[in-house]
């Protein structure tokens, strides 16, 4: 799953493709004062600020003016969906004022945490809590591309929000730790917005 995202991100960033298609409306409103619970595995409930249907989410709407300003986001572009992430998944990429890293947000609608553990491998994932959501971090050096880091938010039962950062586009100062720091900052910012959807 993750191995495909980085090469496609690189291709999209390098070709500079963009679209002006409007986003789809976000999921219905629900009170956010109590954590939403659900079960990604069918066993214990999952504590989330809010369970959000990834099939109804336009990830580009998570880049609010506040998020852009706080993180120095320069350009946000909707990208073609990745078939590996399920029918109805969506992708949105961004560039920063500081060009060391670029990022993308993906909606994964064809499996949750259990599928993630099988496809990426549990040993590769570091559990975390990001913007109140259970999360999993996977940082690595991708041959031919450079440092990369994926942060997966357990956004809904059987669905994930993937936030990544990729470096190495001619920038010698990019590192795996730096990519993870960038991905986590973006995940915290957009995760807070996600909880309001």
Rosetta silent file (secondary structure, phi, psi, omega in degrees, C-alpha in Angstrom):
SEQUENCE: XXXXXXXXXXXXXXXXXXXXXXXXXXXXXXXXXXXXXXXXXXXXXXXXXXXXXXXXXXXXXXXXXXXXXXXXXXXXXXXXXXXXXXXXXXXXXXXXXXXXXXXXXXXXXXXXXXXXXXXXXXXXXXXXXXXXXXXXXXXXXXXXXXXXXXXXXXXXXXXXXXXXXXXXXXXXXXXXXXXXXXXXXXXXXXXXXXXXX
SCORE:     score description
SCORE:     0.000 S_00000001
   1 L     0.000  -53.189 -174.359    0.000    0.000    0.000 S_00000001
   2 H   -75.662  -28.414 -176.451    2.600    2.567    1.093 S_00000001
   3 H   -63.947  -30.496 -179.319    5.203    1.597   -1.452 S_00000001
   4 H   -77.680  -31.992 -174.327    2.962    2.783   -4.296 S_00000001
   5 H   -63.426  -42.171 -174.847    2.109    6.155   -2.742 S_00000001
   6 H   -66.555  -47.068  178.286    5.624    7.584   -2.747 S_00000001
   7 H   -62.479  -38.467  179.200    6.414    6.963   -6.451 S_00000001
   8 H   -68.565  -35.876  176.093    3.059    8.355   -7.502 S_00000001
   9 H   -62.395  -45.181  179.523    3.564   11.380   -5.274 S_00000001
  10 H   -59.436  -46.078 -179.924    6.952   11.966   -6.847 S_00000001
  11 H   -61.594  -42.220 -178.775    5.499   11.727  -10.355 S_00000001
  12 H   -66.614  -41.310 -179.479    2.683   14.107   -9.488 S_00000001
  13 H   -66.661  -43.357 -176.784    4.999   16.662   -7.878 S_00000001
  14 H   -69.020  -34.040 -178.256    7.489   16.564  -10.721 S_00000001
  15 H   -83.045  -16.580  176.402    4.898   16.910  -13.481 S_00000001
  16 L    68.182   25.199  179.628    3.131   19.789  -11.714 S_00000001
  17 L   -66.997  148.851  175.090   -0.316   18.501  -12.690 S_00000001
  18 L  -151.412  166.915  178.804   -3.293   20.213  -11.144 S_00000001
  19 L  -140.913  155.575  178.392   -7.028   20.315  -11.396 S_00000001
  20 L  -112.905   18.086  179.011   -9.694   22.856  -10.659 S_00000001
  21 L   -63.981  135.950  177.639  -12.426   20.327   -9.913 S_00000001
  22 L   -71.687  151.944  179.268  -14.481   21.366   -6.917 S_00000001
  23 L   -77.960  162.480  177.387  -14.415   19.099   -3.885 S_00000001
  24 L   -86.725  159.095 -179.121  -17.338   17.053   -2.711 S_00000001
  25 L   -64.709  153.039 -179.213  -19.199   17.984    0.447 S_00000001
  26 L   -81.164  171.574 -179.354  -17.867   16.649    3.709 S_00000001
  27 L   -61.347  158.846 -178.662  -19.612   14.128    5.926 S_00000001
  28 L   -56.916  155.933 -177.470  -22.634   15.241    7.924 S_00000001
  29 L   -76.584  146.567  178.185  -22.168   17.307   11.049 S_00000001
  30 L  -151.250  147.062 -179.320  -22.048   15.651   14.461 S_00000001
  31 L   -58.331  140.485 -177.123  -21.238   16.978   17.913 S_00000001
  32 L  -110.821   10.240 -177.203  -17.521   16.788   18.653 S_00000001
  33 L   -78.095  -21.493  177.273  -17.572   17.190   22.431 S_00000001
  34 L  -114.505  138.266  179.177  -17.608   13.423   23.080 S_00000001
  35 L   -62.695  141.732  175.244  -15.150   11.030   21.470 S_00000001
  36 E   -82.974  144.492  177.172  -16.617    8.777   18.837 S_00000001
  37 E  -123.159  152.252  177.807  -16.068    5.102   19.357 S_00000001
  38 E  -165.614 -175.629 -179.790  -16.043    2.267   16.946 S_00000001
  39 L  -130.661  115.545  177.031  -14.159   -0.904   16.316 S_00000001
  40 L   -77.101  -25.045 -174.854  -11.532   -1.216   13.624 S_00000001
  41 L  -113.802   -1.989 -177.881  -10.995   -4.866   14.433 S_00000001
  42 L    85.234    2.991 -179.901  -14.423   -5.931   15.626 S_00000001
  43 L  -111.554 -106.211 -176.275  -13.174   -6.208   19.213 S_00000001
  44 L   -72.034  144.169  177.297  -12.450   -3.282   21.525 S_00000001
  45 L   -64.395  151.650  179.147  -13.959    0.121   20.714 S_00000001
  46 E  -104.500  125.982  178.063  -11.645    2.759   19.239 S_00000001
  47 E   -85.746  119.156  178.021  -11.601    6.176   20.930 S_00000001
  48 E  -132.873  152.481  172.946  -11.591    8.955   18.322 S_00000001
  49 L   -59.862  -36.937  177.364  -12.540   12.640   18.538 S_00000001
  50 L  -165.333  133.953  173.904  -14.975   11.867   15.700 S_00000001
  51 L   -82.755  125.343 -177.070  -15.427    9.004   13.267 S_00000001
  52 L  -122.130  129.982  179.332  -15.463   10.485    9.762 S_00000001
  53 L   -70.776  112.738 -177.949  -16.484    8.589    6.628 S_00000001
  54 H   -67.237  -22.434  177.988  -13.462    8.776    4.332 S_00000001
  55 H   -71.109  -21.573 -179.218  -15.659    8.083    1.277 S_00000001
  56 H  -101.609    1.533 -174.737  -17.432   11.391    1.894 S_00000001
  57 L   -98.833  130.282  167.931  -14.306   13.420    2.676 S_00000001
  58 L   -92.976  108.985 -175.784  -12.504   15.697    0.232 S_00000001
  59 H   -62.081  -21.844  178.185   -8.996   15.746    1.767 S_00000001
  60 H   -66.057  -23.466  178.995   -8.273   19.133    0.178 S_00000001
  61 H   -72.227  -11.710  178.032  -10.847   20.656    2.568 S_00000001
  62 H   -77.603  -15.856  176.922   -8.528   19.789    5.469 S_00000001
  63 L   -86.916   77.250  178.054   -6.092   22.478    4.256 S_00000001
  64 L   -73.468  169.738  177.057   -7.838   25.420    5.885 S_00000001
  65 H   -58.474  -37.251  179.997   -6.408   28.940    5.706 S_00000001
  66 H   -66.394  -42.789  178.842   -5.122   28.452    9.264 S_00000001
  67 H   -63.278  -45.745  179.892   -3.363   25.177    8.374 S_00000001
  68 H   -59.420  -45.679 -178.425   -1.777   26.747    5.286 S_00000001
  69 H   -66.262  -46.226 -176.456   -0.559   29.757    7.228 S_00000001
  70 H   -64.818  -34.175 -175.218    0.751   27.802   10.226 S_00000001
  71 H  -104.881   -0.086  179.816    2.705   25.293    8.118 S_00000001
  72 L    69.725   37.763  178.943    3.796   27.494    5.228 S_00000001
  73 E   -76.447  127.149 -177.104    1.751   25.588    2.644 S_00000001
  74 E   -96.215  -44.483 -172.809    2.183   27.212   -0.751 S_00000001
  75 E  -140.629  131.778  177.009    0.124   25.102   -3.163 S_00000001
  76 E  -118.620  129.882 -174.706   -2.667   22.537   -2.642 S_00000001
  77 E  -138.755  128.995  173.279   -3.630   20.310   -5.552 S_00000001
  78 E   -70.832  138.360 -178.595   -6.126   17.494   -5.951 S_00000001
  79 E  -119.769  163.405  175.355   -4.451   14.421   -7.453 S_00000001
  80 L   -60.961  143.306  178.287   -5.773   11.271   -9.114 S_00000001
  81 L   -67.935  155.123  177.512   -6.954    8.663   -6.612 S_00000001
  82 L  -100.358  124.109 -177.366   -4.835    5.564   -6.065 S_00000001
  83 H   -57.592  -32.985 -179.530   -6.592    2.288   -6.892 S_00000001
  84 H   -62.544  -18.066 -176.409   -4.734    0.523   -4.055 S_00000001
  85 H   -97.274    4.229  172.835   -6.628    2.668   -1.551 S_00000001
  86 L   102.001  153.004  177.297  -10.106    1.541   -2.649 S_00000001
  87 L   -61.947  123.697 -178.850  -12.956    2.703   -4.839 S_00000001
  88 L    96.997    1.213  176.317  -13.881    6.233   -3.754 S_00000001
  89 L   -72.687  159.975 -179.536  -10.503    7.121   -2.239 S_00000001
  90 L  -139.326  158.724 -177.704   -9.137   10.620   -2.858 S_00000001
  91 E  -135.433  139.994  175.069   -5.759   12.348   -2.860 S_00000001
  92 E  -140.417  129.839 -177.331   -4.651   15.925   -2.216 S_00000001
  93 E  -115.084  160.029  176.141   -1.019   17.105   -2.321 S_00000001
  94 E  -144.665  155.159  170.247    0.783   20.211   -1.191 S_00000001
  95 E  -114.089  152.534  179.799    4.085   22.037   -1.518 S_00000001
  96 E  -106.829  161.547  173.314    5.590   24.198    1.213 S_00000001
  97 L   -58.384  -42.472  173.314    7.356   27.540    1.057 S_00000001
  98 L   -85.232  112.331 -171.119   10.410   25.608    2.292 S_00000001
  99 L   -80.581   12.361 -179.598   10.855   23.076   -0.537 S_00000001
 100 L   -61.231  -38.127 -178.823   12.731   20.494    1.554 S_00000001
 101 E  -130.792  157.865  166.880    9.577   18.336    1.794 S_00000001
 102 E  -130.016  162.702 -175.175    6.244   17.984    0.058 S_00000001
 103 E  -136.537  162.875  172.143    3.176   16.220    1.434 S_00000001
 104 E  -143.263  155.221  173.467   -0.002   14.437    0.443 S_00000001
 105 E  -122.355  132.015 -179.178   -3.188   13.382    2.176 S_00000001
 106 E  -125.242  142.407  169.374   -4.962   10.201    1.093 S_00000001
 107 E   -98.556  124.147  178.569   -8.283    8.689    2.110 S_00000001
 108 E  -105.816  116.195 -171.678   -7.983    4.906    2.406 S_00000001
 109 L  -115.708    6.334 -176.466  -11.408    3.298    2.166 S_00000001
 110 L  -113.490   26.744  177.501  -10.622   -0.372    1.618 S_00000001
 111 L   152.599  148.139 -178.396   -9.417   -1.412    5.049 S_00000001
 112 L  -102.351 -139.116 -173.507   -8.433   -0.067    8.411 S_00000001
 113 H   -62.632  -39.909 -179.800   -5.728   -0.837   10.916 S_00000001
 114 H   -60.372  -45.024  178.953   -5.833   -4.623   10.414 S_00000001
 115 H   -65.685  -39.520  177.740   -5.202   -4.263    6.680 S_00000001
 116 H   -58.393  -45.756 -179.746   -2.476   -1.681    7.367 S_00000001
 117 H   -62.435  -33.933  179.766   -0.683   -4.107    9.675 S_00000001
 118 H   -76.316  -41.583 -174.815   -0.820   -6.800    6.986 S_00000001
 119 H   -80.818  -40.179 -179.941    0.267   -4.659    4.040 S_00000001
 120 H   -89.412  -38.454 -177.881    2.922   -2.498    5.695 S_00000001
 121 H   104.903  124.620 -176.039    3.893   -4.885    8.466 S_00000001
 122 H   -58.302  -35.391 -179.016    3.335   -4.361   12.153 S_00000001
 123 H   -64.920  -23.767 -178.992    7.077   -4.163   12.848 S_00000001
 124 H   -83.423  -14.238 -172.167    7.334   -1.125   10.544 S_00000001
 125 L  -102.179  133.033  175.569    4.607    0.854   12.359 S_00000001
 126 E  -107.408  116.161  179.122    5.095    2.979   15.464 S_00000001
 127 E   -63.898  146.957  179.324    1.837    3.591   17.368 S_00000001
 128 E  -153.595  177.050  172.131    1.092    7.221   18.251 S_00000001
 129 E  -127.495  122.158 -175.817   -1.790    9.530   19.081 S_00000001
 130 E  -127.275  119.575 -179.447   -2.277   12.393   16.602 S_00000001
 131 L    53.175   33.283  178.882   -4.935   15.088   17.102 S_00000001
 132 L    86.817   -7.715  179.969   -6.731   12.675   19.425 S_00000001
 133 E   -93.970  143.984  168.212   -6.834    9.877   16.834 S_00000001
 134 E   -61.544  138.173 -175.339   -5.029    6.547   17.162 S_00000001
 135 E  -143.233  163.705  179.723   -2.221    6.739   14.612 S_00000001
 136 E  -137.615  131.573 -175.446    0.657    4.755   13.152 S_00000001
 137 E  -113.319  135.846  178.801    3.928    6.230   11.884 S_00000001
 138 E  -135.548  102.376  178.024    6.184    4.644    9.263 S_00000001
 139 E  -105.729  141.588 -179.640    9.416    6.477    8.384 S_00000001
 140 E  -164.129  165.054  173.690   11.952    5.127    5.901 S_00000001
 141 E   -98.207  119.621 -177.326   14.453    5.987    3.189 S_00000001
 142 E   -95.610  119.937 -178.100   12.965    5.093   -0.205 S_00000001
 143 L   -56.216  128.335  177.956   15.552    4.017   -2.749 S_00000001
 144 L    83.961   -8.870 -178.944   15.700    6.434   -5.672 S_00000001
 145 L  -120.022  -52.316 -179.257   13.363    8.942   -4.024 S_00000001
 146 E   129.397 -166.706 -178.561   14.680    9.892   -0.617 S_00000001
 147 E   -66.595  141.236  179.026   13.395   10.154    2.951 S_00000001
 148 E  -147.283  156.353  177.230    9.675    9.607    3.478 S_00000001
 149 E  -149.784  133.619  177.205    7.248    9.250    6.346 S_00000001
 150 E  -112.998  135.891  173.623    3.622    8.112    6.497 S_00000001
 151 E  -121.687  116.726 -178.598    1.241    8.900    9.351 S_00000001
 152 E  -102.340  121.285  176.233   -1.966    6.837    9.302 S_00000001
 153 E   -99.211  129.835  177.099   -4.914    8.128   11.354 S_00000001
 154 E   -77.240   83.526 -170.064   -7.573    5.593   12.380 S_00000001
 155 E   -84.074  -24.017 -177.628  -10.371    7.891   11.213 S_00000001
 156 E  -165.434  161.838  178.002  -13.242    5.402   10.986 S_00000001
 157 L   -59.653  123.660  177.596  -13.879    1.677   11.174 S_00000001
 158 L    73.749   12.043 -178.496  -12.161    0.099    8.181 S_00000001
 159 E  -140.302  147.654  179.844  -10.890    3.468    6.910 S_00000001
 160 E  -132.702  153.910  168.277   -7.719    5.513    7.370 S_00000001
 161 E  -109.147  120.776 -179.806   -6.489    9.013    6.633 S_00000001
 162 E  -103.961  125.589  175.961   -2.880    8.880    5.414 S_00000001
 163 E  -119.438  125.408 -179.498   -0.711   11.985    5.735 S_00000001
 164 E  -129.777  167.545  172.795    2.818   11.775    4.361 S_00000001
 165 E  -139.141  139.782 -178.697    5.897   13.851    3.744 S_00000001
 166 E  -131.111  134.971  177.036    8.607   13.132    1.185 S_00000001
 167 E  -119.982 -174.252  173.853   12.002   14.790    0.890 S_00000001
 168 L    94.406    7.545  179.189   15.010   14.449   -1.293 S_00000001
 169 L   -79.608   63.115 -178.941   13.908   16.408   -4.363 S_00000001
 170 L    82.232    7.409 -178.946   17.414   17.788   -4.758 S_00000001
 171 L  -104.559  109.950 -178.586   17.480   18.873   -1.120 S_00000001
 172 L   -67.989  -21.498 -175.394   20.479   17.478    0.744 S_00000001
 173 L   -84.403   -1.749  179.639   19.080   18.531    4.113 S_00000001
 174 L   -76.884  140.561 -179.929   16.052   16.184    4.003 S_00000001
 175 L  -138.432  165.902  175.677   16.107   13.231    6.425 S_00000001
 176 H   -62.575  -44.319  178.991   13.715   10.510    7.558 S_00000001
 177 H   -61.384  -39.935  178.098   13.402   12.235   10.959 S_00000001
 178 H   -66.586  -39.661  177.453   12.678   15.529    9.202 S_00000001
 179 H   -63.360  -41.304  178.867   10.073   13.880    6.960 S_00000001
 180 H   -67.213  -38.918  177.164    8.393   12.370   10.023 S_00000001
 181 H   -61.897  -43.003  179.774    8.426   15.711   11.838 S_00000001
 182 H   -66.347  -44.942  179.888    6.812   17.361    8.797 S_00000001
 183 H   -62.968  -41.392  179.758    4.230   14.581    8.361 S_00000001
 184 H   -66.012  -40.930  178.172    3.320   14.669   12.063 S_00000001
 185 H   -60.538  -45.963  179.259    2.895   18.478   12.036 S_00000001
 186 H   -65.895  -41.776  179.854    0.577   18.253    9.042 S_00000001
 187 H   -62.446  -40.792  177.183   -1.294   15.272   10.525 S_00000001
 188 H   -61.712  -44.969 -177.000   -1.858   17.154   13.812 S_00000001
 189 H   -66.790  -49.054 -177.359   -3.152   20.194   11.931 S_00000001
 190 H   -76.368  -26.439  175.902   -5.461   18.373    9.512 S_00000001
 191 H   -64.155  -37.256  176.271   -6.521   15.873   12.195 S_00000001
 192 H   -64.444  -38.500  177.001   -7.898   18.765   14.251 S_00000001
 193 H   -69.055  -40.760  179.642   -9.860   19.925   11.190 S_00000001
 194 H   -55.162  -40.703 -178.405  -11.030   16.348   10.533 S_00000001
 195 L   -65.934  -11.471  178.189  -12.612   16.223   13.983 S_00000001
 196 L   -98.216   -4.321 -176.780  -14.877   19.142   12.995 S_00000001
 197 L   -76.042    0.000    0.000  -16.236   17.463    9.847 S_00000001
